[in-house]
Coordinates of N, CA, C and O in Angstrom, one line a residue:
M1114 N -5.0 -2.8 14.4 CA -5.8 -1.7 14.7 C -6.3 -1.1 13.4 O -5.5 -1.0 12.4
D1115 N -7.5 -0.7 13.4 CA -8.1 -0.2 12.1 C -9.0 1.0 12.5 O -9.4 1.2 13.6
Y1116 N -9.3 1.8 11.4 CA -10.2 2.9 11.6 C -11.3 2.9 10.5 O -11.0 2.5 9.4
K1117 N -12.4 3.4 10.8 CA -13.5 3.6 9.9 C -13.3 4.8 9.0 O -12.8 5.8 9.5
T1118 N -13.6 4.7 7.7 CA -13.4 5.8 6.8 C -14.6 5.8 5.8 O -15.4 4.9 5.9
K1119 N -14.7 6.7 4.9 CA -15.8 6.7 4.0 C -15.7 5.5 3.1 O -14.6 5.0 2.8
P1120 N -16.8 4.9 2.8 CA -16.8 3.6 2.1 C -16.4 3.8 0.6 O -16.6 4.9 0.1
T1121 N -15.9 2.7 0.1 CA -15.5 2.7 -1.3 C -15.6 1.3 -1.8 O -15.8 0.4 -1.1
T1122 N -15.3 1.1 -3.1 CA -15.4 -0.2 -3.7 C -14.0 -0.6 -4.2 O -13.2 0.3 -4.5
R1123 N -13.8 -1.9 -4.5 CA -12.6 -2.3 -5.1 C -12.4 -1.7 -6.5 O -11.3 -1.3 -6.9
L1124 N -13.5 -1.6 -7.2 CA -13.5 -0.9 -8.6 C -13.0 0.5 -8.5 O -12.1 0.9 -9.3
E1125 N -13.5 1.3 -7.5 CA -13.0 2.6 -7.3 C -11.5 2.6 -6.9 O -10.7 3.5 -7.4
L1126 N -11.1 1.7 -6.1 CA -9.7 1.7 -5.7 C -8.8 1.3 -6.9 O -7.7 1.7 -7.0
R1127 N -9.4 0.4 -7.7 CA -8.6 0.1 -9.0 C -8.4 1.3 -9.8 O -7.3 1.5 -10.4
K1128 N -9.4 2.1 -9.9 CA -9.3 3.4 -10.7 C -8.2 4.3 -10.1 O -7.4 4.9 -10.8
L1129 N -8.2 4.4 -8.7 CA -7.3 5.2 -8.0 C -5.9 4.7 -8.2 O -4.9 5.4 -8.3
A1130 N -5.7 3.3 -8.2 CA -4.4 2.7 -8.4 C -3.9 3.1 -9.8 O -2.7 3.3 -10.0
N1131 N -4.8 3.1 -10.8 CA -4.4 3.4 -12.2 C -4.0 4.9 -12.2 O -3.0 5.2 -12.9
A1132 N -4.7 5.7 -11.5 CA -4.3 7.2 -11.5 C -2.9 7.3 -10.8 O -2.0 8.1 -11.3
F1133 N -2.6 6.6 -9.7 CA -1.3 6.6 -9.1 C -0.2 6.1 -10.1 O 0.9 6.7 -10.2
D1134 N -0.6 5.1 -10.8 CA 0.3 4.5 -11.8 C 0.7 5.6 -12.8 O 1.9 5.6 -13.2
I1135 N -0.2 6.4 -13.2 CA 0.1 7.5 -14.2 C 1.0 8.6 -13.5 O 2.0 9.0 -14.0
L1136 N 0.6 8.9 -12.2 CA 1.4 9.9 -11.5 C 2.8 9.5 -11.3 O 3.8 10.2 -11.3
A1137 N 3.0 8.2 -11.0 CA 4.3 7.6 -10.7 C 5.1 7.3 -12.0 O 6.3 6.9 -11.9
D1138 N 4.4 7.4 -13.1 CA 5.1 7.1 -14.4 C 5.5 5.6 -14.5 O 6.6 5.3 -14.9
T1139 N 4.7 4.7 -13.9 CA 5.0 3.3 -13.9 C 4.0 2.5 -14.7 O 3.9 1.3 -14.6
K1140 N 3.1 3.2 -15.5 CA 2.0 2.5 -16.2 C 2.5 1.4 -17.1 O 1.8 0.4 -17.3
D1141 N 3.6 1.6 -17.7 CA 4.1 0.6 -18.7 C 4.8 -0.6 -18.1 O 5.3 -1.5 -18.8
S1142 N 5.0 -0.6 -16.8 CA 5.8 -1.6 -16.1 C 4.8 -2.5 -15.3 O 4.1 -2.0 -14.4
L1143 N 4.8 -3.8 -15.6 CA 4.1 -4.7 -14.8 C 4.7 -4.9 -13.4 O 4.1 -5.0 -12.4
Y1144 N 6.1 -5.0 -13.4 CA 6.8 -5.1 -12.2 C 7.1 -3.7 -11.7 O 7.9 -2.9 -12.3
K1145 N 6.4 -3.3 -10.6 CA 6.5 -1.9 -10.1 C 7.9 -1.7 -9.4 O 8.2 -2.5 -8.5
P1146 N 8.6 -0.6 -9.7 CA 9.9 -0.4 -9.1 C 9.8 0.3 -7.7 O 10.0 1.5 -7.5
V1147 N 9.4 -0.5 -6.7 CA 9.0 0.0 -5.4 C 10.1 0.8 -4.8 O 9.9 1.9 -4.2
V1148 N 11.3 0.2 -4.7 CA 12.4 0.9 -4.1 C 12.7 2.2 -4.8 O 12.9 3.3 -4.1
E1149 N 12.8 2.2 -6.1 CA 13.0 3.4 -6.8 C 11.9 4.5 -6.6 O 12.1 5.7 -6.6
L1150 N 10.7 4.0 -6.5 CA 9.6 4.8 -6.3 C 9.7 5.6 -5.0 O 9.2 6.7 -4.9
L1151 N 10.3 5.0 -3.9 CA 10.5 5.8 -2.7 C 11.1 7.1 -2.9 O 10.7 8.1 -2.3
D1152 N 12.1 7.2 -3.8 CA 12.8 8.5 -4.1 C 12.0 9.4 -4.9 O 12.2 10.6 -5.0
K1153 N 11.0 8.9 -5.6 CA 10.1 9.7 -6.5 C 8.9 10.2 -5.7 O 8.2 11.1 -6.2
I1154 N 8.6 9.6 -4.5 CA 7.4 10.0 -3.8 C 7.3 11.5 -3.6 O 6.2 12.0 -3.7
P1155 N 8.3 12.2 -3.2 CA 8.2 13.7 -3.0 C 7.7 14.4 -4.3 O 7.1 15.5 -4.2
D1156 N 7.9 13.8 -5.4 CA 7.4 14.4 -6.7 C 5.9 14.2 -6.8 O 5.2 15.1 -7.4
I1157 N 5.4 13.2 -6.2 CA 4.0 12.8 -6.3 C 3.3 13.4 -5.1 O 2.2 14.0 -5.3
M1158 N 3.8 13.3 -3.9 CA 3.3 13.8 -2.7 C 4.4 14.5 -1.9 O 5.1 13.9 -1.1
P1159 N 4.5 15.8 -2.1 CA 5.7 16.5 -1.5 C 5.7 16.5 0.0 O 6.8 16.7 0.6
F1160 N 4.6 16.1 0.6 CA 4.6 16.1 2.1 C 5.0 14.8 2.7 O 5.0 14.6 3.9
V1161 N 5.4 13.8 1.8 CA 5.8 12.5 2.3 C 7.3 12.3 2.1 O 7.9 12.6 1.1
H1162 N 7.9 11.7 3.2 CA 9.3 11.3 3.1 C 9.4 10.0 3.8 O 8.5 9.6 4.6
Y1163 N 10.6 9.3 3.6 CA 10.8 8.0 4.3 C 12.1 8.0 5.0 O 13.0 8.8 4.7
E1164 N 12.2 7.1 5.9 CA 13.5 6.8 6.6 C 13.6 5.3 6.8 O 12.6 4.6 7.0
I1165 N 14.9 4.9 6.6 CA 15.2 3.5 6.9 C 15.6 3.4 8.4 O 16.5 4.2 8.8
V1166 N 15.0 2.6 9.1 CA 15.2 2.5 10.6 C 15.8 1.2 11.0 O 15.6 0.2 10.2
D1167 N 16.4 1.1 12.1 CA 16.9 -0.1 12.7 C 15.8 -1.2 12.8 O 14.6 -0.8 13.1
D1168 N 16.1 -2.4 12.7 CA 15.1 -3.5 12.8 C 14.4 -3.5 14.2 O 13.4 -4.1 14.3
N1169 N 15.1 -2.9 15.2 CA 14.5 -2.9 16.5 C 13.8 -1.6 16.9 O 13.5 -1.4 18.0
A1170 N 13.6 -0.8 15.9 CA 13.1 0.6 16.1 C 11.6 0.6 16.7 O 11.3 1.5 17.4
F1171 N 10.8 -0.4 16.4 CA 9.5 -0.5 16.9 C 9.1 -2.0 16.9 O 9.9 -2.9 16.6
E1172 N 7.8 -2.3 17.2 CA 7.3 -3.6 17.4 C 7.8 -4.6 16.4 O 7.9 -4.3 15.2
I1173 N 8.1 -5.8 16.8 CA 8.7 -6.8 16.0 C 7.8 -7.2 14.8 O 8.3 -7.6 13.7
N1174 N 6.5 -7.2 15.1 CA 5.6 -7.6 14.0 C 5.1 -6.5 13.1 O 4.2 -6.7 12.3
V1175 N 5.8 -5.4 13.2 CA 5.5 -4.2 12.3 C 6.7 -4.0 11.4 O 7.7 -3.5 11.9
P1176 N 6.5 -4.3 10.1 CA 7.7 -4.1 9.2 C 8.0 -2.7 8.8 O 9.1 -2.3 8.5
A1177 N 6.9 -1.9 8.8 CA 7.0 -0.5 8.4 C 5.8 0.2 9.0 O 4.8 -0.4 9.3
R1178 N 5.9 1.5 9.1 CA 4.8 2.3 9.6 C 4.9 3.7 9.1 O 5.9 4.2 8.7
G1179 N 3.8 4.4 9.2 CA 3.8 5.8 8.8 C 2.9 6.6 9.7 O 2.0 6.1 10.4
Y1180 N 3.2 7.9 9.7 CA 2.4 8.8 10.6 C 2.6 10.2 10.2 O 3.6 10.6 9.5
F1181 N 1.5 11.0 10.5 CA 1.6 12.4 10.2 C 2.4 13.2 11.3 O 2.2 12.9 12.5
E1182 N 3.2 14.1 10.9 CA 3.9 14.9 11.8 C 3.0 16.1 12.2 O 2.1 16.4 11.4
P1183 N 3.3 16.8 13.3 CA 2.5 18.0 13.6 C 2.4 19.1 12.5 O 1.4 19.8 12.4
D1184 N 3.4 19.1 11.7 CA 3.5 20.1 10.6 C 2.7 19.7 9.3 O 2.7 20.4 8.3
G1185 N 2.1 18.5 9.4 CA 1.3 18.0 8.2 C 2.1 17.1 7.3 O 1.5 16.6 6.4
N1186 N 3.4 17.0 7.5 CA 4.2 16.1 6.7 C 3.9 14.7 7.1 O 3.5 14.5 8.3
Y1187 N 4.2 13.7 6.3 CA 4.0 12.3 6.6 C 5.3 11.6 6.5 O 6.1 11.7 5.5
T1188 N 5.6 10.8 7.5 CA 6.9 10.1 7.6 C 6.6 8.6 7.5 O 5.7 8.1 8.2
I1189 N 7.3 7.9 6.6 CA 7.2 6.5 6.5 C 8.5 5.9 7.0 O 9.6 6.3 6.6
E1190 N 8.4 5.1 8.0 CA 9.6 4.4 8.6 C 9.6 2.9 8.1 O 8.6 2.2 8.3
I1191 N 10.7 2.5 7.5 CA 10.8 1.2 7.0 C 12.0 0.5 7.7 O 13.1 1.0 7.7
K1192 N 11.7 -0.6 8.2 CA 12.8 -1.4 8.9 C 13.8 -1.8 7.8 O 13.5 -2.1 6.7
E1193 N 15.1 -1.8 8.3 CA 16.2 -2.1 7.4 C 16.0 -3.4 6.6 O 16.3 -3.5 5.4
Y1194 N 15.6 -4.5 7.3 CA 15.5 -5.8 6.7 C 14.4 -5.7 5.6 O 14.5 -6.4 4.6
V1195 N 13.4 -4.9 5.8 CA 12.3 -4.8 4.8 C 12.8 -4.0 3.5 O 12.6 -4.5 2.4
Y1196 N 13.6 -3.0 3.8 CA 14.1 -2.2 2.7 C 15.1 -3.1 1.9 O 15.0 -3.2 0.6
N1197 N 16.0 -3.8 2.6 CA 16.9 -4.7 1.9 C 16.2 -5.8 1.2 O 16.6 -6.2 0.1
G1198 N 15.1 -6.4 1.8 CA 14.3 -7.4 1.2 C 13.7 -6.9 -0.1 O 13.6 -7.6 -1.1
A1199 N 13.2 -5.7 -0.1 CA 12.6 -5.1 -1.3 C 13.6 -4.9 -2.4 O 13.4 -5.2 -3.6
I1200 N 14.9 -4.5 -2.0 CA 15.9 -4.4 -3.0 C 16.2 -5.8 -3.7 O 16.4 -5.8 -4.9
Q1201 N 16.1 -6.8 -2.9 CA 16.4 -8.2 -3.4 C 15.2 -8.8 -4.1 O 15.2 -9.9 -4.6
G1202 N 14.1 -8.0 -4.1 CA 12.9 -8.5 -4.9 C 11.9 -9.3 -4.0 O 11.0 -9.9 -4.6
N1203 N 12.0 -9.3 -2.7 CA 11.1 -10.0 -1.9 C 9.7 -9.4 -2.0 O 9.5 -8.2 -1.7
G1204 N 8.8 -10.2 -2.4 CA 7.4 -9.7 -2.7 C 6.7 -9.1 -1.5 O 6.0 -8.1 -1.6
A1205 N 6.9 -9.8 -0.3 CA 6.2 -9.3 0.9 C 6.8 -7.9 1.3 O 6.1 -7.0 1.6
C1206 N 8.1 -7.8 1.2 CA 8.8 -6.6 1.6 C 8.4 -5.4 0.6 O 8.1 -4.3 1.1
R1207 N 8.3 -5.7 -0.6 CA 7.8 -4.7 -1.6 C 6.4 -4.3 -1.3 O 6.1 -3.1 -1.3
G1208 N 5.6 -5.3 -0.9 CA 4.2 -4.9 -0.6 C 4.1 -4.1 0.7 O 3.2 -3.2 0.8
F1209 N 4.9 -4.4 1.7 CA 4.9 -3.6 2.9 C 5.2 -2.1 2.6 O 4.5 -1.2 3.2
I1210 N 6.1 -1.9 1.8 CA 6.5 -0.5 1.5 C 5.4 0.2 0.7 O 5.0 1.3 1.0
M1211 N 4.8 -0.5 -0.3 CA 3.8 0.1 -1.1 C 2.5 0.4 -0.2 O 1.9 1.4 -0.4
H1212 N 2.3 -0.5 0.7 CA 1.2 -0.3 1.7 C 1.3 1.0 2.4 O 0.4 1.8 2.5
E1213 N 2.5 1.3 2.9 CA 2.7 2.5 3.6 C 2.7 3.8 2.7 O 2.2 4.8 3.2
I1214 N 3.1 3.6 1.5 CA 3.0 4.7 0.5 C 1.5 5.1 0.3 O 1.1 6.3 0.1
F1215 N 0.6 4.1 0.2 CA -0.8 4.3 -0.1 C -1.6 4.9 1.1 O -2.6 5.5 0.8
H1216 N -1.1 4.8 2.3 CA -1.8 5.5 3.4 C -2.0 7.0 3.2 O -3.1 7.5 3.2
P1217 N -0.9 7.7 3.0 CA -1.1 9.2 2.8 C -1.8 9.5 1.5 O -2.4 10.5 1.4
F1218 N -1.6 8.7 0.4 CA -2.2 8.9 -0.8 C -3.8 8.9 -0.7 O -4.5 9.8 -1.1
L1219 N -4.3 7.8 0.0 CA -5.7 7.8 0.2 C -6.2 8.8 1.2 O -7.3 9.4 1.0
Y1220 N -5.4 9.1 2.2 CA -5.8 10.1 3.2 C -6.0 11.5 2.5 O -7.0 12.1 2.7
R1221 N -5.1 11.8 1.6 CA -5.2 13.1 0.9 C -6.4 13.2 -0.1 O -6.8 14.2 -0.5
L1222 N -6.8 12.0 -0.5 CA -8.0 11.9 -1.3 C -9.3 11.9 -0.6 O -10.4 11.7 -1.1
G1223 N -9.2 12.0 0.8 CA -10.4 12.1 1.6 C -10.8 10.9 2.3 O -11.8 10.8 3.0
F1224 N -10.0 9.8 2.3 CA -10.2 8.6 3.0 C -9.6 8.7 4.4 O -8.6 8.1 4.7
V1225 N -10.2 9.6 5.2 CA -9.6 9.9 6.5 C -10.5 9.2 7.6 O -11.7 8.9 7.3
P1226 N -9.9 8.9 8.7 CA -10.7 8.3 9.8 C -11.9 9.2 10.1 O -11.8 10.4 10.3
L1227 N -13.1 8.6 10.2 CA -14.3 9.4 10.5 C -14.4 9.7 11.9 O -15.0 10.7 12.3
Y1228 N -13.8 8.9 12.8 CA -13.7 9.2 14.2 C -12.5 8.4 14.8 O -12.0 7.5 14.1
E1229 N -12.2 8.8 16.0 CA -10.9 8.3 16.5 C -11.0 6.8 17.1 O -10.0 6.3 17.5
R1230 N -12.2 6.3 17.2 CA -12.3 5.0 17.8 C -11.6 4.0 16.9 O -11.8 3.9 15.7
S1231 N -10.7 3.1 17.5 CA -10.1 2.1 16.7 C -10.9 0.8 16.7 O -11.6 0.6 17.7
F1232 N -10.7 0.0 15.7 CA -11.4 -1.3 15.7 C -10.5 -2.4 15.6 O -9.4 -2.3 15.0
K1233 N -10.9 -3.6 16.0 CA -10.1 -4.8 15.9 C -10.5 -5.4 14.5 O -11.5 -5.1 14.0
D1234 N -9.6 -6.3 14.0 CA -9.9 -6.9 12.8 C -11.3 -7.6 12.8 O -11.6 -8.2 13.8
G1235 N -12.0 -7.4 11.7 CA -13.3 -8.1 11.6 C -14.5 -7.3 12.2 O -15.6 -7.7 12.0
E1236 N -14.2 -6.1 12.8 CA -15.3 -5.3 13.4 C -15.9 -4.3 12.4 O -16.9 -3.7 12.7
L1237 N -15.2 -4.1 11.3 CA -15.7 -3.2 10.3 C -16.0 -3.9 9.0 O -15.4 -4.9 8.7
H1238 N -16.9 -3.4 8.2 CA -17.1 -3.9 6.8 C -15.8 -3.5 6.1 O -15.3 -2.4 6.2
P1239 N -15.3 -4.4 5.2 CA -14.1 -4.1 4.5 C -14.2 -2.8 3.7 O -13.2 -2.0 3.7
Y1240 N -15.3 -2.5 3.1 CA -15.4 -1.3 2.2 C -15.3 0.0 3.0 O -15.1 1.1 2.4
E1241 N -15.4 0.0 4.4 CA -15.2 1.2 5.2 C -14.0 1.1 6.1 O -13.9 1.9 7.0
S1242 N -13.1 0.2 5.9 CA -11.9 0.0 6.7 C -10.7 0.6 6.0 O -10.4 0.3 4.9
V1243 N -10.0 1.5 6.8 CA -8.8 2.1 6.3 C -7.8 1.0 5.8 O -7.3 1.1 4.7
E1244 N -7.6 0.1 6.7 CA -6.6 -1.0 6.4 C -7.0 -1.8 5.1 O -6.2 -2.1 4.3
W1245 N -8.3 -2.2 5.0 CA -8.7 -2.9 3.8 C -8.5 -2.1 2.6 O -8.0 -2.6 1.6
Q1246 N -8.9 -0.9 2.6 CA -8.7 0.0 1.5 C -7.3 0.1 1.0 O -7.0 0.0 -0.2
V1247 N -6.4 0.3 2.0 CA -5.0 0.4 1.7 C -4.4 -0.9 1.1 O -3.6 -0.9 0.1
K1248 N -4.8 -2.0 1.7 CA -4.4 -3.3 1.2 C -4.9 -3.5 -0.2 O -4.2 -4.0 -1.1
A1249 N -6.1 -3.2 -0.5 CA -6.7 -3.4 -1.8 C -6.1 -2.5 -2.8 O -5.7 -3.0 -3.9
I1250 N -5.9 -1.2 -2.6 CA -5.2 -0.4 -3.6 C -3.8 -0.8 -3.8 O -3.3 -0.7 -5.0
T1251 N -3.1 -1.3 -2.8 CA -1.7 -1.8 -3.0 C -1.7 -2.9 -3.9 O -0.9 -3.0 -4.9
G1252 N -2.7 -3.9 -3.7 CA -2.8 -5.0 -4.6 C -3.1 -4.6 -6.1 O -2.6 -5.1 -7.0
E1253 N -4.1 -3.6 -6.2 CA -4.5 -3.2 -7.5 C -3.3 -2.5 -8.2 O -3.2 -2.6 -9.4
Y1254 N -2.5 -1.8 -7.5 CA -1.4 -1.1 -8.1 C -0.3 -2.1 -8.5 O 0.2 -2.1 -9.6
M1255 N 0.1 -3.0 -7.6 CA 1.2 -3.9 -7.8 C 0.8 -5.0 -8.8 O 1.7 -5.6 -9.4
M1256 N -0.5 -5.3 -9.0 CA -0.9 -6.3 -9.9 C -2.0 -5.8 -10.8 O -3.2 -6.1 -10.6
N1257 N -1.7 -4.9 -11.7 CA -2.7 -4.3 -12.6 C -3.7 -5.3 -13.1 O -3.3 -6.3 -13.7
Y1258 N -5.0 -5.1 -12.8 CA -6.0 -6.1 -13.1 C -6.0 -6.4 -14.6 O -6.0 -7.6 -14.9
D1259 N -6.0 -5.5 -15.5 CA -6.1 -5.8 -16.9 C -4.9 -6.5 -17.4 O -5.0 -7.4 -18.3
Q1260 N -3.7 -6.3 -16.8 CA -2.5 -7.0 -17.2 C -2.3 -8.4 -16.6 O -1.5 -9.2 -17.1
T1261 N -3.1 -8.6 -15.5 CA -2.9 -9.9 -14.8 C -4.1 -10.8 -14.8 O -4.0 -11.9 -14.3
K1262 N -5.2 -10.4 -15.3 CA -6.4 -11.2 -15.2 C -6.3 -12.5 -15.8 O -7.0 -13.5 -15.4
D1263 N -5.5 -12.7 -16.8 CA -5.4 -14.0 -17.5 C -4.1 -14.8 -17.1 O -3.8 -15.8 -17.6
L1264 N -3.4 -14.2 -16.1 CA -2.1 -14.9 -15.6 C -2.5 -15.9 -14.5 O -3.4 -15.7 -13.7
S1265 N -1.6 -16.9 -14.4 CA -1.8 -17.8 -13.2 C -1.2 -17.2 -12.0 O -0.4 -16.1 -12.1
K1266 N -1.4 -17.7 -10.9 CA -0.8 -17.2 -9.6 C 0.7 -17.2 -9.7 O 1.3 -16.2 -9.3
D1267 N 1.3 -18.2 -10.2 CA 2.8 -18.3 -10.3 C 3.3 -17.2 -11.3 O 4.3 -16.6 -11.0
E1268 N 2.6 -17.0 -12.4 CA 3.0 -16.0 -13.3 C 2.9 -14.6 -12.7 O 3.8 -13.7 -12.9
I1269 N 1.9 -14.4 -11.9 CA 1.7 -13.1 -11.2 C 2.9 -12.9 -10.2 O 3.4 -11.8 -10.2
I1270 N 3.2 -13.9 -9.5 CA 4.3 -13.8 -8.5 C 5.6 -13.4 -9.2 O 6.3 -12.5 -8.8
K1271 N 5.9 -14.1 -10.3 CA 7.1 -13.9 -11.0 C 7.1 -12.5 -11.8 O 8.1 -11.7 -11.7
Q1272 N 6.1 -12.2 -12.5 CA 6.1 -11.0 -13.3 C 5.8 -9.7 -12.5 O 6.3 -8.6 -12.9
C1273 N 5.1 -9.8 -11.4 CA 4.8 -8.6 -10.6 C 5.7 -8.4 -9.4 O 5.7 -7.4 -8.8
G1274 N 6.4 -9.5 -9.0 CA 7.2 -9.4 -7.8 C 6.5 -9.3 -6.6 O 6.8 -8.5 -5.7
V1275 N 5.4 -10.0 -6.4 CA 4.6 -10.0 -5.2 C 4.6 -11.3 -4.4 O 5.1 -12.3 -4.9
S1276 N 4.1 -11.3 -3.3 CA 4.1 -12.5 -2.4 C 3.0 -13.4 -2.9 O 2.1 -13.1 -3.7
K1277 N 3.1 -14.7 -2.4 CA 2.1 -15.7 -2.8 C 0.7 -15.3 -2.3 O -0.3 -15.5 -2.9
V1278 N 0.7 -14.7 -1.1 CA -0.6 -14.2 -0.5 C -1.3 -13.2 -1.4 O -2.5 -13.2 -1.7
F1279 N -0.5 -12.2 -1.9 CA -1.0 -11.2 -2.8 C -1.5 -11.8 -4.1 O -2.6 -11.4 -4.5
A1280 N -0.7 -12.7 -4.7 CA -1.1 -13.3 -5.9 C -2.4 -14.1 -5.8 O -3.3 -14.1 -6.6
K1281 N -2.5 -14.8 -4.7 CA -3.7 -15.6 -4.4 C -4.9 -14.7 -4.3 O -6.0 -15.0 -4.8
K1282 N -4.8 -13.6 -3.7 CA -5.9 -12.6 -3.6 C -6.3 -12.1 -4.9 O -7.5 -11.9 -5.2
R1283 N -5.3 -11.8 -5.8 CA -5.6 -11.3 -7.1 C -6.4 -12.3 -7.9 O -7.4 -11.9 -8.6
K1284 N -6.1 -13.6 -7.8 CA -6.9 -14.6 -8.5 C -8.3 -14.7 -7.9 O -9.2 -15.0 -8.6
K1285 N -8.5 -14.3 -6.6 CA -9.8 -14.3 -6.0 C -10.7 -13.2 -6.5 O -11.9 -13.3 -6.6
Y1286 N -10.1 -12.0 -6.8 CA -10.8 -10.8 -7.2 C -10.6 -10.5 -8.6 O -10.5 -9.5 -9.1

């Protein structure tokens, strides 16, 4: 499920990822400390907190999810296997967590759903899709463009701690 939001470009998302990098004090690190960053999130976004939940807490194909509470706070729920995988350096698990962190970040920057109708994959232009924007900024943060543009896919996987899918997309863009 996806929602339409104000349009943006990959270049703009790259700039926002760099800004987040500065806020998170991770600019000097190619390998982003995702698990450690969870505990720093309240310093960056005081309205965000996370919980590690049982692997059966929600749909099997959803590794983590986030939502706004009625009081305006944002809760990220991360399945236990995803959290443990991220601790062990699993690139996909690390990416799932960062993806959920970037939802409230972009939301607070004005990338909010323009209306409540949800869309199926492929019904929206990528540049106006909430999910595409969050995936793109996650990739831009975890694989800093300037630091990875000359690396091979395998070097990106190793040095950035990302999945093969993420590294392949970096080489594409």
